[in-house]
Amino acid sequence: MADSDFFGRVSQAYLAGVSTSSLLWQHVKYGLDDVELPPSDIAARMVQALLHHPRSAVAPREAALGRQVLQWMKEEWAERGWTLPPTPLDDLPPTEPLAVSYRTYLGWGRGRRRDDGVTLLESRGGISHNTTGMMTWSGAAVLAEWATENPELLAGRRVLELGAGAGFTAAVALTTPHERFAPPRAYTATDCNHHVLALLHHNLRLNLAAEPPAREELTAFQQEMDRALAAEDDDDAEEVKPWKPPHGECHPGGATVVQGCEMGGGDGWKTEVGVMQLDWCRPCPLPPVDIVVAADVVYAHSLIPPLLALIKSILQSPGVPPREPPREPPREPPAEPPAEKAAYIACTRRTHETMGVFLEEVARQGLTYRQVYQSSLDDAIFTINETHRPVKVYRVALAGE
């Protein structure tokens, strides 16, 4: 492993909030002996990769993780008989980790350049407050991968995301511009849990706003979320509670406006981005939709019929008129988007029974499906127990299309 790759992996693991007990830090451990630098220089470069990476200042970082990395370094240096000099990690305050923390996923969004990434406030992992939506799962990453590799399918369309969770797919799709294709005309990210919606709205503002929130605001919101989660029992979380959008800003479709973000290199195209609460079992009126996307929403058997009934009703609803061109059109007009409406559902392999129930319900509801994409993530920055599980993206449409 080249030295740059080694320190890049250190940054990737730390900024994504990955515990030193994870597989990714095992990769770092194996690469440590290949770095052609004196131990003291390795320590200095590691601190640089941790605390002074260009993306490290985007949001507050957990001191607890920094101390964990310091302990990891002490153990690795001692195992090799090296001397670890004092570092700024020794001065990190002895604070306890909060229930939610900021994570930056390097290499995703912002053109997918190596030093770029999307930053999200997420829970510490797993099911929290009766929801899986407070963290990023591998299905969301594969859906984002599919979306950025097939920009023509979302170009100029009104997109509705079901079960958007912490907002990874939306943040990546909306910060990855394409030269040949316009961005979506509108992108409405939906979920049901009120805590998830608070994170989702906050995370989209963080990644899409022309002027991102100040660090003090990010810290205050993180502490506010921690208090809100601590004050609510898991039993209370089973109840669907209404979400009150910040500032009460809504557009006619009902979604809270996050940002009319400019895309495509300043060519004048903008995407109206919104967040709204949506209960599949009791759906509210929706804004016009051309394309539905969702990731890891196929798991609970009881939710599969209402999920597909909602998708069917969206696909049967009237289409939307073509978007108006900007006042100063781009030099090369973007490609025309396809006319048909469809849903694209990313499903992580879980059990054959669950997928069987899903596909049988697709047919029972008079819909058709076909697999259009498959990927397995191997970078281990997402949920550990999801690593290497294949994720398939299915296209669901009305019968006959």
Coordinates of C-alpha atoms in Angstrom, one line a residue:
M1 CA 0.0 0.0 0.0
A2 CA 1.4 3.4 -1.0
D3 CA 1.9 5.9 1.9
S4 CA -0.8 8.2 0.4
D5 CA -3.3 5.3 0.3
F6 CA -2.5 4.4 3.9
F7 CA -3.1 7.9 5.3
G8 CA -6.1 8.3 3.0
R9 CA -7.6 5.2 4.6
V10 CA -6.9 6.6 8.1
S11 CA -8.8 9.8 7.2
Q12 CA -11.7 7.7 5.6
A13 CA -12.1 5.6 8.8
Y14 CA -11.9 8.5 11.3
L15 CA -14.1 10.9 9.4
A16 CA -16.8 8.2 8.9
G17 CA -16.7 7.6 12.7
V18 CA -15.6 3.9 12.3
S19 CA -14.6 2.2 15.5
T20 CA -11.0 1.0 15.8
S21 CA -12.4 -2.5 16.4
S22 CA -13.8 -2.6 12.8
L23 CA -12.5 -4.4 9.7
L24 CA -11.4 -1.1 8.2
W25 CA -8.9 -0.4 11.0
Q26 CA -7.6 -4.0 10.5
H27 CA -6.8 -2.9 7.0
V28 CA -5.0 0.1 8.5
K29 CA -3.1 -2.1 10.8
Y30 CA -1.9 -4.4 8.0
G31 CA -0.7 -1.3 6.0
L32 CA 1.2 0.2 8.9
D33 CA 4.3 -1.9 8.4
D34 CA 4.5 -0.9 4.7
V35 CA 4.8 2.8 5.4
E36 CA 8.3 3.9 4.5
L37 CA 8.7 6.6 7.2
P38 CA 10.1 6.7 10.7
P39 CA 7.6 5.9 13.5
S40 CA 7.5 9.5 14.7
D41 CA 6.8 10.8 11.2
I42 CA 4.0 8.2 10.8
A43 CA 2.4 9.4 14.0
A44 CA 2.6 13.1 12.9
R45 CA 1.1 12.2 9.5
M46 CA -1.7 10.2 11.1
V47 CA -2.6 13.2 13.3
Q48 CA -2.6 15.3 10.2
A49 CA -4.9 12.8 8.4
L50 CA -7.2 12.8 11.5
L51 CA -7.4 16.3 12.7
H52 CA -6.4 18.5 9.8
H53 CA -8.0 16.8 6.8
P54 CA -9.7 19.4 4.6
R55 CA -13.1 17.9 5.5
S56 CA -12.5 17.5 9.2
A57 CA -13.6 21.1 9.9
V58 CA -17.0 20.7 8.2
A59 CA -18.6 19.5 11.4
P60 CA -17.7 18.8 15.1
R61 CA -15.9 15.4 15.6
E62 CA -16.2 13.1 18.5
A63 CA -13.3 13.5 21.0
A64 CA -14.1 9.9 22.2
L65 CA -13.2 8.5 18.8
G66 CA -10.0 10.5 18.7
R67 CA -9.0 9.1 22.1
Q68 CA -9.9 5.6 20.8
V69 CA -7.6 6.1 17.9
L70 CA -4.8 7.3 20.2
Q71 CA -5.2 4.1 22.3
W72 CA -5.0 2.1 19.0
M73 CA -1.8 3.9 18.1
K74 CA -0.3 3.3 21.5
E75 CA -1.0 -0.4 21.2
E76 CA 0.4 -0.7 17.7
W77 CA 3.5 1.3 18.5
A78 CA 4.2 -0.8 21.6
E79 CA 3.7 -4.0 19.6
R80 CA 6.4 -3.0 17.2
G81 CA 8.8 -1.6 19.9
W82 CA 8.3 1.9 18.7
T83 CA 8.1 5.1 20.8
L84 CA 5.0 7.1 20.3
P85 CA 5.7 10.8 20.8
P86 CA 3.2 13.2 22.4
T87 CA 0.5 14.3 19.9
P88 CA -2.5 16.7 19.9
L89 CA -4.6 13.6 20.5
D90 CA -3.3 13.5 24.1
D91 CA -5.1 16.8 24.7
L92 CA -8.6 15.8 23.6
P93 CA -11.1 16.4 26.3
P94 CA -12.6 13.4 28.2
T95 CA -16.1 13.9 27.0
E96 CA -18.7 11.1 26.7
P97 CA -20.0 10.3 23.2
L98 CA -23.4 11.7 22.3
A99 CA -26.2 9.5 20.8
V100 CA -25.7 11.1 17.4
S101 CA -22.4 12.1 15.8
Y102 CA -21.3 13.7 12.5
R103 CA -19.8 11.4 9.9
T104 CA -18.1 12.3 6.6
Y105 CA -18.1 9.8 3.8
L106 CA -15.1 10.7 1.7
G107 CA -15.3 10.1 -2.1
W108 CA -19.1 10.5 -2.2
G109 CA -20.8 13.6 -3.7
R110 CA -19.3 16.9 -4.8
G111 CA -18.1 15.3 -8.1
R112 CA -16.8 12.2 -6.3
R113 CA -13.3 13.6 -6.0
R114 CA -11.0 12.0 -3.5
D115 CA -11.1 14.9 -1.0
D116 CA -14.8 15.4 -1.2
G117 CA -17.6 13.8 0.7
V118 CA -21.0 14.2 2.3
T119 CA -21.4 14.8 6.0
L120 CA -24.4 13.5 8.0
L121 CA -25.5 13.6 11.6
E122 CA -26.4 10.0 12.5
S123 CA -27.1 7.7 15.4
R124 CA -24.3 5.4 16.7
G125 CA -25.7 2.4 14.9
G126 CA -28.4 -0.2 14.5
I127 CA -32.1 0.2 15.5
S128 CA -32.7 3.2 17.6
H129 CA -36.1 4.4 18.9
N130 CA -37.9 1.8 16.9
T131 CA -36.4 2.9 13.6
T132 CA -33.5 2.0 11.3
G133 CA -33.6 5.4 9.7
M134 CA -31.1 7.2 11.8
M135 CA -28.0 5.8 10.2
T136 CA -26.7 5.0 6.7
W137 CA -27.0 1.4 5.5
S138 CA -25.3 -0.2 2.5
G139 CA -28.5 -0.1 0.5
A140 CA -28.6 3.7 0.5
A141 CA -25.0 3.7 -0.7
V142 CA -25.7 1.4 -3.6
L143 CA -28.8 3.4 -4.5
A144 CA -26.6 6.5 -4.6
E145 CA -24.1 4.7 -6.7
W146 CA -26.8 3.6 -9.1
A147 CA -28.3 7.2 -9.3
T148 CA -24.9 8.8 -10.1
E149 CA -24.1 6.1 -12.7
N150 CA -27.5 6.6 -14.4
P151 CA -28.0 10.3 -14.3
E152 CA -30.4 10.2 -17.3
L153 CA -33.1 8.5 -15.3
L154 CA -33.4 11.4 -12.9
A155 CA -32.6 14.3 -15.2
G156 CA -35.4 16.8 -15.2
R157 CA -37.7 14.6 -13.3
R158 CA -39.6 15.1 -10.0
V159 CA -38.1 12.5 -7.6
L160 CA -39.7 11.1 -4.5
E161 CA -37.6 9.1 -2.1
L162 CA -39.3 6.8 0.4
G163 CA -37.6 6.0 3.7
A164 CA -34.9 8.5 3.0
G165 CA -33.4 8.0 6.5
A166 CA -30.4 10.2 7.4
G167 CA -30.3 11.4 3.8
F168 CA -27.2 9.7 2.3
T169 CA -28.7 8.9 -1.1
A170 CA -30.3 12.4 -1.5
A171 CA -27.1 14.2 -0.4
V172 CA -24.9 12.2 -2.9
A173 CA -27.3 12.4 -5.8
L174 CA -27.8 16.1 -5.4
T175 CA -24.1 17.0 -5.0
T176 CA -22.9 15.0 -8.0
P177 CA -23.4 17.2 -11.0
H178 CA -23.2 15.9 -14.6
E179 CA -22.1 17.8 -17.7
R180 CA -24.5 16.1 -20.1
F181 CA -27.6 15.7 -17.9
A182 CA -29.7 18.2 -15.9
P183 CA -30.3 17.5 -12.3
P184 CA -33.8 16.4 -11.0
R185 CA -36.4 19.1 -11.3
A186 CA -37.5 18.4 -7.7
Y187 CA -36.4 16.0 -5.0
T188 CA -38.7 15.2 -2.1
A189 CA -37.1 13.1 0.6
T190 CA -39.7 11.4 2.9
D191 CA -39.8 9.3 6.1
C192 CA -42.2 8.7 8.9
N193 CA -40.3 8.9 12.2
H194 CA -40.1 12.5 13.6
H195 CA -36.5 12.1 14.9
V196 CA -35.4 10.7 11.5
L197 CA -37.1 13.7 9.7
A198 CA -35.3 16.1 12.0
L199 CA -31.9 14.5 11.1
L200 CA -32.9 14.3 7.4
H201 CA -33.8 18.0 7.1
H202 CA -30.7 19.0 9.0
N203 CA -28.4 16.9 6.9
L204 CA -29.8 18.1 3.6
R205 CA -29.3 21.7 4.7
L206 CA -25.7 20.9 5.8
N207 CA -24.9 19.5 2.4
L208 CA -27.0 21.6 0.0
A209 CA -27.3 25.1 1.4
A210 CA -25.4 27.8 -0.4
E211 CA -24.2 28.9 3.1
P212 CA -23.9 25.8 5.3
P213 CA -24.8 26.1 9.0
A214 CA -22.0 27.4 11.2
R215 CA -20.1 25.0 13.4
E216 CA -21.8 26.5 16.5
E217 CA -25.2 25.7 15.0
L218 CA -24.2 22.2 14.2
T219 CA -23.0 21.6 17.7
A220 CA -26.2 23.1 19.2
F221 CA -28.4 20.9 16.9
Q222 CA -26.4 17.8 17.8
Q223 CA -26.8 18.4 21.5
E224 CA -30.5 19.2 21.0
M225 CA -31.0 15.8 19.2
D226 CA -29.1 14.0 22.0
R227 CA -31.4 15.5 24.6
A228 CA -34.5 14.7 22.6
L229 CA -33.5 11.1 22.1
A230 CA -32.6 10.7 25.8
A231 CA -36.0 12.1 26.8
E232 CA -38.0 9.6 24.8
D233 CA -38.4 5.9 25.7
D234 CA -38.2 3.3 23.0
D235 CA -41.8 2.3 23.9
D236 CA -42.9 5.9 23.1
A237 CA -41.1 5.7 19.7
E238 CA -43.5 3.1 18.4
E239 CA -46.2 5.9 18.0
V240 CA -46.1 7.9 14.9
K241 CA -45.6 11.5 16.1
P242 CA -46.1 14.5 13.8
W243 CA -42.9 16.3 12.7
K244 CA -42.9 20.1 12.9
P245 CA -40.7 21.5 10.1
P246 CA -38.3 24.2 11.1
H247 CA -39.4 27.7 10.3
G248 CA -42.7 26.3 8.9
E249 CA -41.5 26.8 5.3
C250 CA -43.5 24.7 2.9
H251 CA -44.1 24.7 -0.9
P252 CA -47.5 23.8 -2.4
G253 CA -46.7 20.1 -2.5
G254 CA -46.5 20.0 1.3
A255 CA -42.7 19.4 1.6
T256 CA -40.6 21.7 3.7
V257 CA -38.2 23.6 1.4
V258 CA -34.6 22.8 2.2
Q259 CA -32.8 24.4 -0.7
G260 CA -33.3 25.3 -4.3
C261 CA -29.8 24.1 -5.0
E262 CA -28.0 25.0 -8.3
M263 CA -26.5 22.1 -10.2
G264 CA -24.7 21.4 -13.4
G265 CA -21.8 23.9 -13.2
G266 CA -23.7 27.1 -13.0
D267 CA -25.9 26.5 -16.1
G268 CA -29.0 27.8 -14.4
W269 CA -30.7 24.5 -13.6
K270 CA -32.0 24.2 -10.1
T271 CA -33.5 21.4 -8.0
E272 CA -36.2 22.2 -5.5
V273 CA -35.4 20.0 -2.5
G274 CA -37.9 19.2 0.2
V275 CA -38.5 17.0 3.2
M276 CA -41.9 15.7 4.3
Q277 CA -43.5 13.2 6.7
L278 CA -45.1 10.2 5.0
D279 CA -46.8 7.3 6.6
W280 CA -47.2 4.5 4.0
C281 CA -50.3 3.1 5.8
R282 CA -52.0 6.5 5.9
P283 CA -50.4 8.4 3.0
C284 CA -51.0 12.2 2.8
P285 CA -51.3 14.1 -0.5
L286 CA -48.1 14.1 -2.4
P287 CA -46.5 16.6 -4.8
P288 CA -46.3 15.5 -8.5
V289 CA -43.9 12.6 -8.9
D290 CA -42.2 11.0 -11.9
I291 CA -39.7 8.7 -10.3
V292 CA -39.7 6.9 -6.9
V293 CA -36.5 5.7 -5.3
A294 CA -36.0 3.9 -2.1
A295 CA -33.3 1.8 -0.3
D296 CA -33.7 -0.9 2.3
V297 CA -37.4 -0.5 2.7
V298 CA -38.1 -4.2 2.1
Y299 CA -37.7 -5.9 5.5
A300 CA -40.9 -6.0 7.6
H301 CA -43.5 -8.2 5.9
S302 CA -46.4 -6.2 7.2
L303 CA -45.1 -3.0 5.5
I304 CA -44.7 -4.5 2.0
P305 CA -48.4 -4.3 0.9
P306 CA -48.9 -0.7 1.9
L307 CA -45.5 0.2 0.4
L308 CA -46.4 -1.3 -3.0
A309 CA -49.9 0.1 -2.8
L310 CA -48.4 3.6 -2.3
I311 CA -46.0 3.1 -5.2
K312 CA -48.8 1.9 -7.5
S313 CA -50.9 4.9 -6.7
I314 CA -48.0 7.2 -7.4
L315 CA -47.3 5.5 -10.8
Q316 CA -51.0 5.8 -11.7
S317 CA -51.1 9.5 -10.9
P318 CA -50.9 12.0 -13.8
G319 CA -47.5 13.0 -15.1
V320 CA -45.9 16.4 -14.8
P321 CA -45.3 18.9 -17.6
P322 CA -41.7 19.4 -18.9
R323 CA -39.6 21.8 -16.9
E324 CA -39.3 25.3 -18.2
P325 CA -35.8 26.2 -19.6
P326 CA -33.7 28.6 -17.6
R327 CA -33.6 32.2 -18.7
E328 CA -30.0 31.6 -20.0
P329 CA -30.0 28.1 -21.4
P330 CA -26.9 26.0 -21.1
R331 CA -24.6 25.8 -24.1
E332 CA -25.5 22.2 -24.7
P333 CA -29.1 21.3 -23.7
P334 CA -29.3 18.3 -21.4
A335 CA -30.5 15.0 -22.8
E336 CA -34.3 14.5 -22.8
P337 CA -35.4 12.4 -19.8
P338 CA -37.4 9.2 -20.4
A339 CA -41.2 9.6 -20.4
E340 CA -42.2 6.6 -18.3
K341 CA -42.8 6.7 -14.6
A342 CA -41.1 4.0 -12.5
A343 CA -39.9 3.1 -9.0
Y344 CA -36.3 2.0 -8.3
I345 CA -36.0 0.0 -5.1
A346 CA -32.6 -1.0 -3.7
C347 CA -32.9 -4.3 -1.7
T348 CA -30.1 -5.7 0.5
R349 CA -30.0 -9.5 0.5
R350 CA -31.6 -10.6 3.8
T351 CA -33.8 -13.7 3.5
H352 CA -35.3 -15.5 0.5
E353 CA -38.6 -15.4 2.3
T354 CA -38.7 -11.6 2.6
M355 CA -37.8 -11.1 -1.1
G356 CA -40.3 -13.7 -2.1
V357 CA -43.0 -11.9 -0.2
F358 CA -42.0 -8.6 -1.9
L359 CA -41.9 -9.9 -5.4
E360 CA -45.2 -11.9 -5.0
E361 CA -46.8 -8.7 -3.7
V362 CA -45.5 -6.8 -6.8
A363 CA -47.3 -9.2 -9.0
R364 CA -50.5 -9.3 -6.9
Q365 CA -50.7 -5.5 -7.1
G366 CA -50.6 -5.6 -10.9
L367 CA -47.0 -4.3 -11.1
T368 CA -44.0 -5.7 -12.9
Y369 CA -40.3 -5.8 -11.9
R370 CA -36.9 -6.4 -13.3
Q371 CA -33.4 -6.2 -11.8
V372 CA -31.4 -3.3 -13.3
Y373 CA -28.4 -3.0 -11.0
Q374 CA -26.4 -5.0 -8.4
S375 CA -23.4 -4.0 -6.3
S376 CA -21.6 -5.1 -3.2
L377 CA -19.7 -2.5 -1.2
D378 CA -16.4 -3.5 0.2
D379 CA -15.0 -0.4 1.8
A380 CA -16.4 -1.3 5.3
I381 CA -17.4 2.3 6.2
F382 CA -21.0 1.5 6.3
T383 CA -22.9 -0.9 8.6
I384 CA -20.4 -3.7 9.5
N385 CA -22.9 -6.5 9.2
E386 CA -24.0 -5.3 5.8
T387 CA -20.5 -5.4 4.3
H388 CA -20.2 -7.6 1.2
R389 CA -23.9 -8.3 1.1
P390 CA -25.1 -7.9 -2.5
V391 CA -27.7 -5.1 -3.0
K392 CA -30.0 -5.4 -6.0
V393 CA -31.9 -2.5 -7.5
Y394 CA -35.3 -3.4 -9.0
R395 CA -37.3 -1.3 -11.4
V396 CA -41.0 -1.5 -10.5
A397 CA -43.6 -0.2 -13.0
L398 CA -47.2 -0.6 -14.0
A399 CA -48.0 -3.8 -15.9
G400 CA -47.5 -3.3 -19.6
E401 CA -44.9 -0.6 -19.4

